[in-house]
């Protein structure tokens, strides 16, 4: 699983002024990793995340997802791409308040035309995966923030996408609850045999420290790109 960005640019015209949200970004992202994108406000983090999720298109440059260009897809192809290939996790969870936890998890499959009765067991299995098997019938309002975010992570996994995009997933959680969510995201990125990738935008230095690679943006460019060397388990030190 590889995503390659080649000289990606995205500009906005604001009040007659050109804002370069992304100003020539080259990156190669590999599966099996948990990547954080950091940088000051306005650096282009959200723009980059939106492009990776085909929520937006670049003005120029290429975005190759498994070698296939996704930057220039039409609306319909973009939304098909999102449905199959991407799971989204948001700062404010974006759960539907009138639906139970398992129904929220099932939503991507329901939108894909699968019947409710057919997806229940899969949704509950995913809730078990995020340690909420005993909360399947609870509504979001009956869950804590950390639990709501774990439901959102389970929902992101419903279509078993290779790419999970998380926008400030710990931004609305206290540090302990946030740490549990980060651990879960790392787990998902490192799922053996899955070749999945988790990309997270964050303001939180501690959150970034829990990832395998931190890409720092500044003024729409990659300012630094730091990979943590992953030691094989059992290696001393
Ligand atoms: P970050 O997520 O790092 O805070 P953004 O990607 O949201 O940065 O924004 C990068 C720059 O692009 C900012 O200057 C922002 O004002 C501008 N920008 C982003 N989205 C839009 C938009 N839809 N319309 C106009 N300007 C935008």
Tab-separated table of C-alpha atoms and ligand atoms in Angstrom:
chain	number	residue	atom	x	y	z
A	1	UNK	CA	0.000	0.000	0.000
A	2	UNK	CA	1.624	3.228	-1.183
A	3	UNK	CA	0.424	6.775	-1.726
A	4	UNK	CA	2.703	9.060	-3.672
A	5	UNK	CA	2.275	12.805	-3.942
A	6	UNK	CA	4.179	14.552	-6.709
A	7	UNK	CA	4.523	18.323	-6.646
A	8	UNK	CA	1.006	18.754	-5.264
A	9	UNK	CA	-0.325	22.288	-5.219
A	10	UNK	CA	-3.598	23.706	-3.935
A	11	UNK	CA	-4.347	27.406	-4.014
A	12	UNK	CA	-7.226	29.548	-2.892
A	13	UNK	CA	-8.162	33.011	-3.984
A	14	UNK	CA	-9.235	34.890	-0.860
A	15	UNK	CA	-10.299	38.517	-1.206
A	16	UNK	CA	-8.271	38.886	-4.405
A	17	UNK	CA	-5.182	37.355	-2.764
A	18	UNK	CA	-3.695	34.018	-3.713
A	19	UNK	CA	-3.180	31.697	-0.728
A	20	UNK	CA	-0.927	28.724	-1.378
A	21	UNK	CA	-2.406	26.111	0.964
A	22	UNK	CA	-0.077	23.463	-0.494
A	23	UNK	CA	2.906	24.713	-2.396
A	24	UNK	CA	4.614	21.752	-4.059
A	25	UNK	CA	4.383	18.751	-1.764
A	26	UNK	CA	6.287	15.558	-2.597
A	27	UNK	CA	5.703	12.595	-0.303
A	28	UNK	CA	5.657	8.824	-0.332
A	29	UNK	CA	3.461	7.215	2.335
A	30	UNK	CA	3.712	3.483	3.003
A	31	UNK	CA	1.250	1.011	4.463
A	32	UNK	CA	1.778	-0.496	7.893
A	33	UNK	CA	2.541	2.880	9.420
A	34	UNK	CA	0.997	5.493	11.672
A	35	UNK	CA	1.829	8.941	10.287
A	36	UNK	CA	1.191	12.301	11.913
A	37	UNK	CA	0.965	15.623	10.113
A	38	UNK	CA	1.820	18.611	12.288
A	39	UNK	CA	2.581	22.292	11.822
A	40	UNK	CA	1.222	25.687	12.761
A	41	UNK	CA	-2.324	26.719	11.998
A	42	UNK	CA	-2.697	27.548	8.305
A	43	UNK	CA	0.265	25.332	7.303
A	44	UNK	CA	-1.877	23.190	5.008
A	45	UNK	CA	-2.530	20.142	7.213
A	46	UNK	CA	-6.280	19.907	6.620
A	47	UNK	CA	-5.839	20.596	2.929
A	48	UNK	CA	-3.397	17.694	2.692
A	49	UNK	CA	-5.727	15.370	4.602
A	50	UNK	CA	-8.649	16.335	2.352
A	51	UNK	CA	-6.593	15.610	-0.756
A	52	UNK	CA	-5.528	12.202	0.594
A	53	UNK	CA	-9.190	11.376	1.212
A	54	UNK	CA	-10.329	12.646	-2.200
A	55	UNK	CA	-12.536	15.229	-0.477
A	56	UNK	CA	-10.764	17.806	-2.588
A	57	UNK	CA	-8.597	17.865	-5.728
A	58	UNK	CA	-5.203	19.487	-6.261
A	59	UNK	CA	-4.796	22.343	-8.729
A	60	UNK	CA	-1.712	20.635	-10.071
A	61	UNK	CA	0.511	17.675	-9.318
A	62	UNK	CA	-0.380	14.022	-8.896
A	63	UNK	CA	-1.687	11.863	-6.087
A	64	UNK	CA	-1.050	8.211	-6.832
A	65	UNK	CA	-2.955	5.778	-4.651
A	66	UNK	CA	-1.543	2.308	-5.304
A	67	UNK	CA	-0.200	3.781	-8.530
A	68	UNK	CA	-3.593	5.089	-9.602
A	69	UNK	CA	-4.101	8.830	-9.950
A	70	UNK	CA	-6.886	10.025	-7.639
A	71	UNK	CA	-6.285	13.777	-7.864
A	72	UNK	CA	-8.265	14.216	-11.044
A	73	UNK	CA	-11.220	11.859	-10.479
A	74	UNK	CA	-14.711	13.202	-11.120
A	75	UNK	CA	-17.139	13.630	-8.199
A	76	UNK	CA	-18.711	10.226	-8.567
A	77	UNK	CA	-15.383	8.397	-8.793
A	78	UNK	CA	-14.118	10.385	-5.802
A	79	UNK	CA	-17.072	9.381	-3.686
A	80	UNK	CA	-16.713	5.721	-4.716
A	81	UNK	CA	-13.013	5.935	-3.816
A	82	UNK	CA	-13.853	7.380	-0.400
A	83	UNK	CA	-16.489	4.750	0.299
A	84	UNK	CA	-14.197	1.811	-0.462
A	85	UNK	CA	-10.708	2.976	0.341
A	86	UNK	CA	-10.928	5.485	3.194
A	87	UNK	CA	-12.171	5.516	6.774
A	88	UNK	CA	-12.545	8.926	8.424
A	89	UNK	CA	-12.205	9.813	12.105
A	90	UNK	CA	-13.085	13.364	13.182
A	91	UNK	CA	-12.413	15.557	16.192
A	92	UNK	CA	-16.082	15.718	17.170
A	93	UNK	CA	-16.790	12.059	16.392
A	94	UNK	CA	-19.663	12.795	13.958
A	95	UNK	CA	-21.887	10.012	15.274
A	96	UNK	CA	-25.623	10.060	14.546
A	97	UNK	CA	-27.314	10.793	17.900
A	98	UNK	CA	-30.491	8.789	17.293
A	99	UNK	CA	-28.629	5.619	16.343
A	100	UNK	CA	-27.086	3.047	18.659
A	101	UNK	CA	-23.347	2.410	18.710
A	102	UNK	CA	-23.597	-0.644	16.452
A	103	UNK	CA	-25.894	1.161	14.005
A	104	UNK	CA	-23.385	4.011	13.784
A	105	UNK	CA	-20.629	1.503	13.058
A	106	UNK	CA	-22.802	-0.116	10.377
A	107	UNK	CA	-23.506	3.147	8.505
A	108	UNK	CA	-20.809	2.797	5.801
A	109	UNK	CA	-22.204	-0.619	4.836
A	110	UNK	CA	-25.791	0.666	4.906
A	111	UNK	CA	-24.760	3.496	2.577
A	112	UNK	CA	-23.232	0.829	0.370
A	113	UNK	CA	-26.646	-0.814	0.082
A	114	UNK	CA	-26.194	-3.715	2.508
A	115	UNK	CA	-29.221	-4.590	4.684
A	116	UNK	CA	-29.183	-3.704	8.382
A	117	UNK	CA	-29.790	-7.294	9.506
A	118	UNK	CA	-26.766	-8.451	7.490
A	119	UNK	CA	-24.275	-6.034	9.004
A	120	UNK	CA	-25.153	-6.244	12.684
A	121	UNK	CA	-22.742	-9.056	13.529
A	122	UNK	CA	-19.876	-7.328	11.677
A	123	UNK	CA	-20.620	-4.058	13.475
A	124	UNK	CA	-20.648	-5.785	16.844
A	125	UNK	CA	-17.394	-7.609	16.054
A	126	UNK	CA	-15.799	-4.211	15.346
A	127	UNK	CA	-17.166	-2.801	18.606
A	128	UNK	CA	-15.532	-5.755	20.346
A	129	UNK	CA	-12.314	-4.895	18.548
A	130	UNK	CA	-12.412	-1.417	20.149
A	131	UNK	CA	-13.423	-2.928	23.496
A	132	UNK	CA	-17.002	-1.694	23.387
A	133	UNK	CA	-18.809	-4.960	22.788
A	134	UNK	CA	-20.864	-4.271	25.903
A	135	UNK	CA	-22.046	-0.868	24.634
A	136	UNK	CA	-23.572	-1.943	21.298
A	137	UNK	CA	-27.082	-0.701	22.083
A	138	UNK	CA	-26.001	2.576	23.694
A	139	UNK	CA	-26.695	5.897	21.997
A	140	UNK	CA	-23.773	8.343	21.622
A	141	UNK	CA	-25.148	10.524	24.455
A	142	UNK	CA	-24.836	7.511	26.764
A	143	UNK	CA	-21.131	7.135	26.018
A	144	UNK	CA	-18.045	9.050	27.177
A	145	UNK	CA	-15.969	11.069	24.700
A	146	UNK	CA	-13.328	8.365	24.510
A	147	UNK	CA	-15.975	5.710	23.911
A	148	UNK	CA	-17.592	7.819	21.180
A	149	UNK	CA	-14.245	8.153	19.450
A	150	UNK	CA	-13.714	4.388	19.657
A	151	UNK	CA	-17.140	3.881	18.040
A	152	UNK	CA	-15.998	6.295	15.314
A	153	UNK	CA	-12.809	4.258	14.818
A	154	UNK	CA	-14.893	1.081	14.532
A	155	UNK	CA	-17.078	2.824	11.940
A	156	UNK	CA	-13.963	3.860	9.998
A	157	UNK	CA	-13.001	0.168	9.838
A	158	UNK	CA	-16.402	-1.059	8.648
A	159	UNK	CA	-15.457	-1.234	4.954
A	160	UNK	CA	-11.992	-2.523	5.886
A	161	UNK	CA	-10.304	0.351	4.002
A	162	UNK	CA	-6.513	0.441	3.545
A	163	UNK	CA	-6.418	4.134	4.527
A	164	UNK	CA	-7.676	5.700	7.759
A	165	UNK	CA	-7.612	9.499	8.010
A	166	UNK	CA	-7.966	11.095	11.412
A	167	UNK	CA	-8.445	14.854	11.855
A	168	UNK	CA	-7.447	15.890	15.403
A	169	UNK	CA	-8.888	12.652	16.833
A	170	UNK	CA	-7.716	13.494	20.366
A	171	UNK	CA	-8.583	17.208	20.162
A	172	UNK	CA	-11.723	16.798	22.213
A	173	UNK	CA	-10.440	14.218	24.720
A	174	UNK	CA	-8.501	14.439	27.977
A	175	UNK	CA	-4.934	13.183	27.798
A	176	UNK	CA	-5.572	9.730	29.255
A	177	UNK	CA	-8.559	8.986	27.038
A	178	UNK	CA	-6.669	10.471	24.113
A	179	UNK	CA	-3.744	8.152	24.765
A	180	UNK	CA	-6.060	5.128	24.571
A	181	UNK	CA	-7.428	6.323	21.227
A	182	UNK	CA	-3.871	6.844	19.917
A	183	UNK	CA	-2.952	3.354	21.021
A	184	UNK	CA	-5.957	2.005	19.147
A	185	UNK	CA	-5.015	3.938	15.979
A	186	UNK	CA	-1.438	2.647	16.224
A	187	UNK	CA	-2.763	-0.888	16.625
A	188	UNK	CA	-4.890	-0.511	13.529
A	189	UNK	CA	-1.968	0.861	11.517
A	190	UNK	CA	0.189	-2.064	12.595
A	191	UNK	CA	-2.406	-4.785	12.004
A	192	UNK	CA	-0.397	-7.694	10.745
A	193	UNK	CA	-1.059	-8.735	7.161
A	194	UNK	CA	-3.349	-5.747	6.511
A	195	UNK	CA	-0.941	-3.204	5.026
A	196	UNK	CA	-3.138	-0.417	6.362
A	197	UNK	CA	-2.066	3.193	6.807
A	198	UNK	CA	-3.308	5.675	9.411
A	199	UNK	CA	-2.673	9.379	8.747
A	200	UNK	CA	-3.496	11.818	11.540
A	201	UNK	CA	-3.506	15.603	11.621
A	202	UNK	CA	-2.763	16.879	15.102
A	203	UNK	CA	-1.777	19.958	17.106
A	204	UNK	CA	-0.784	17.764	19.987
A	205	UNK	CA	2.950	17.132	20.325
A	206	UNK	CA	2.366	14.095	22.538
A	207	UNK	CA	-0.011	12.619	19.978
A	208	UNK	CA	2.563	13.079	17.224
A	209	UNK	CA	5.164	11.377	19.395
A	210	UNK	CA	3.110	8.205	19.438
A	211	UNK	CA	3.341	7.855	15.628
A	212	UNK	CA	5.987	6.196	13.436
A	213	UNK	CA	6.562	9.221	11.268
A	214	UNK	CA	5.936	12.924	11.735
A	215	UNK	CA	5.600	15.190	8.731
A	216	UNK	CA	5.814	18.880	9.604
A	217	UNK	CA	4.219	21.337	7.203
A	218	UNK	CA	4.956	25.020	7.067
A	219	UNK	CA	3.511	27.497	4.564
A	220	UNK	CA	2.232	24.654	2.415
A	221	UNK	CA	5.546	22.827	2.199
A	222	UNK	CA	7.110	19.862	3.938
A	223	UNK	CA	9.464	21.392	6.475
A	224	UNK	CA	10.622	18.143	8.044
A	225	UNK	CA	9.849	14.469	7.828
A	226	UNK	CA	10.988	12.351	10.754
A	227	UNK	CA	10.684	8.606	10.874
A	228	UNK	CA	11.021	6.745	14.135
A	229	UNK	CA	13.037	3.621	13.712
A	230	UNK	CA	10.873	0.699	14.741
A	231	UNK	CA	12.959	-1.847	16.607
A	232	UNK	CA	11.964	-5.484	16.260
A	233	UNK	CA	10.330	-6.704	19.464
A	234	UNK	CA	12.849	-8.209	21.841
A	235	UNK	CA	15.624	-5.868	20.757
A	236	UNK	CA	17.379	-4.517	23.830
A	237	UNK	CA	17.354	-0.760	24.444
B	1	LIG	P1	-4.131	23.887	8.697
B	1	LIG	O1	-5.014	22.683	8.647
B	1	LIG	O2	-2.676	23.549	8.786
B	1	LIG	O3	-4.539	24.867	9.748
B	1	LIG	P2	-5.395	24.533	6.165
B	1	LIG	O4	-5.051	23.417	5.254
B	1	LIG	O5	-6.749	24.527	6.775
B	1	LIG	O6	-4.277	24.652	7.297
B	1	LIG	O7	-5.241	25.902	5.392
B	1	LIG	C1	-4.072	26.301	4.687
B	1	LIG	C2	-4.292	27.685	4.106
B	1	LIG	O8	-5.291	27.622	3.102
B	1	LIG	C3	-4.790	28.677	5.130
B	1	LIG	O9	-4.192	29.923	4.843
B	1	LIG	C4	-6.275	28.743	4.901
B	1	LIG	O10	-6.810	29.978	5.250
B	1	LIG	C5	-6.385	28.468	3.419
B	1	LIG	N1	-7.634	27.743	3.107
B	1	LIG	C6	-7.941	26.489	3.427
B	1	LIG	N2	-9.140	26.128	2.978
B	1	LIG	C7	-9.640	27.208	2.334
B	1	LIG	C8	-10.860	27.493	1.634
B	1	LIG	N3	-11.811	26.562	1.492
B	1	LIG	N4	-11.002	28.711	1.098
B	1	LIG	C9	-10.044	29.645	1.208
B	1	LIG	N5	-8.870	29.441	1.856
B	1	LIG	C10	-8.668	28.252	2.412
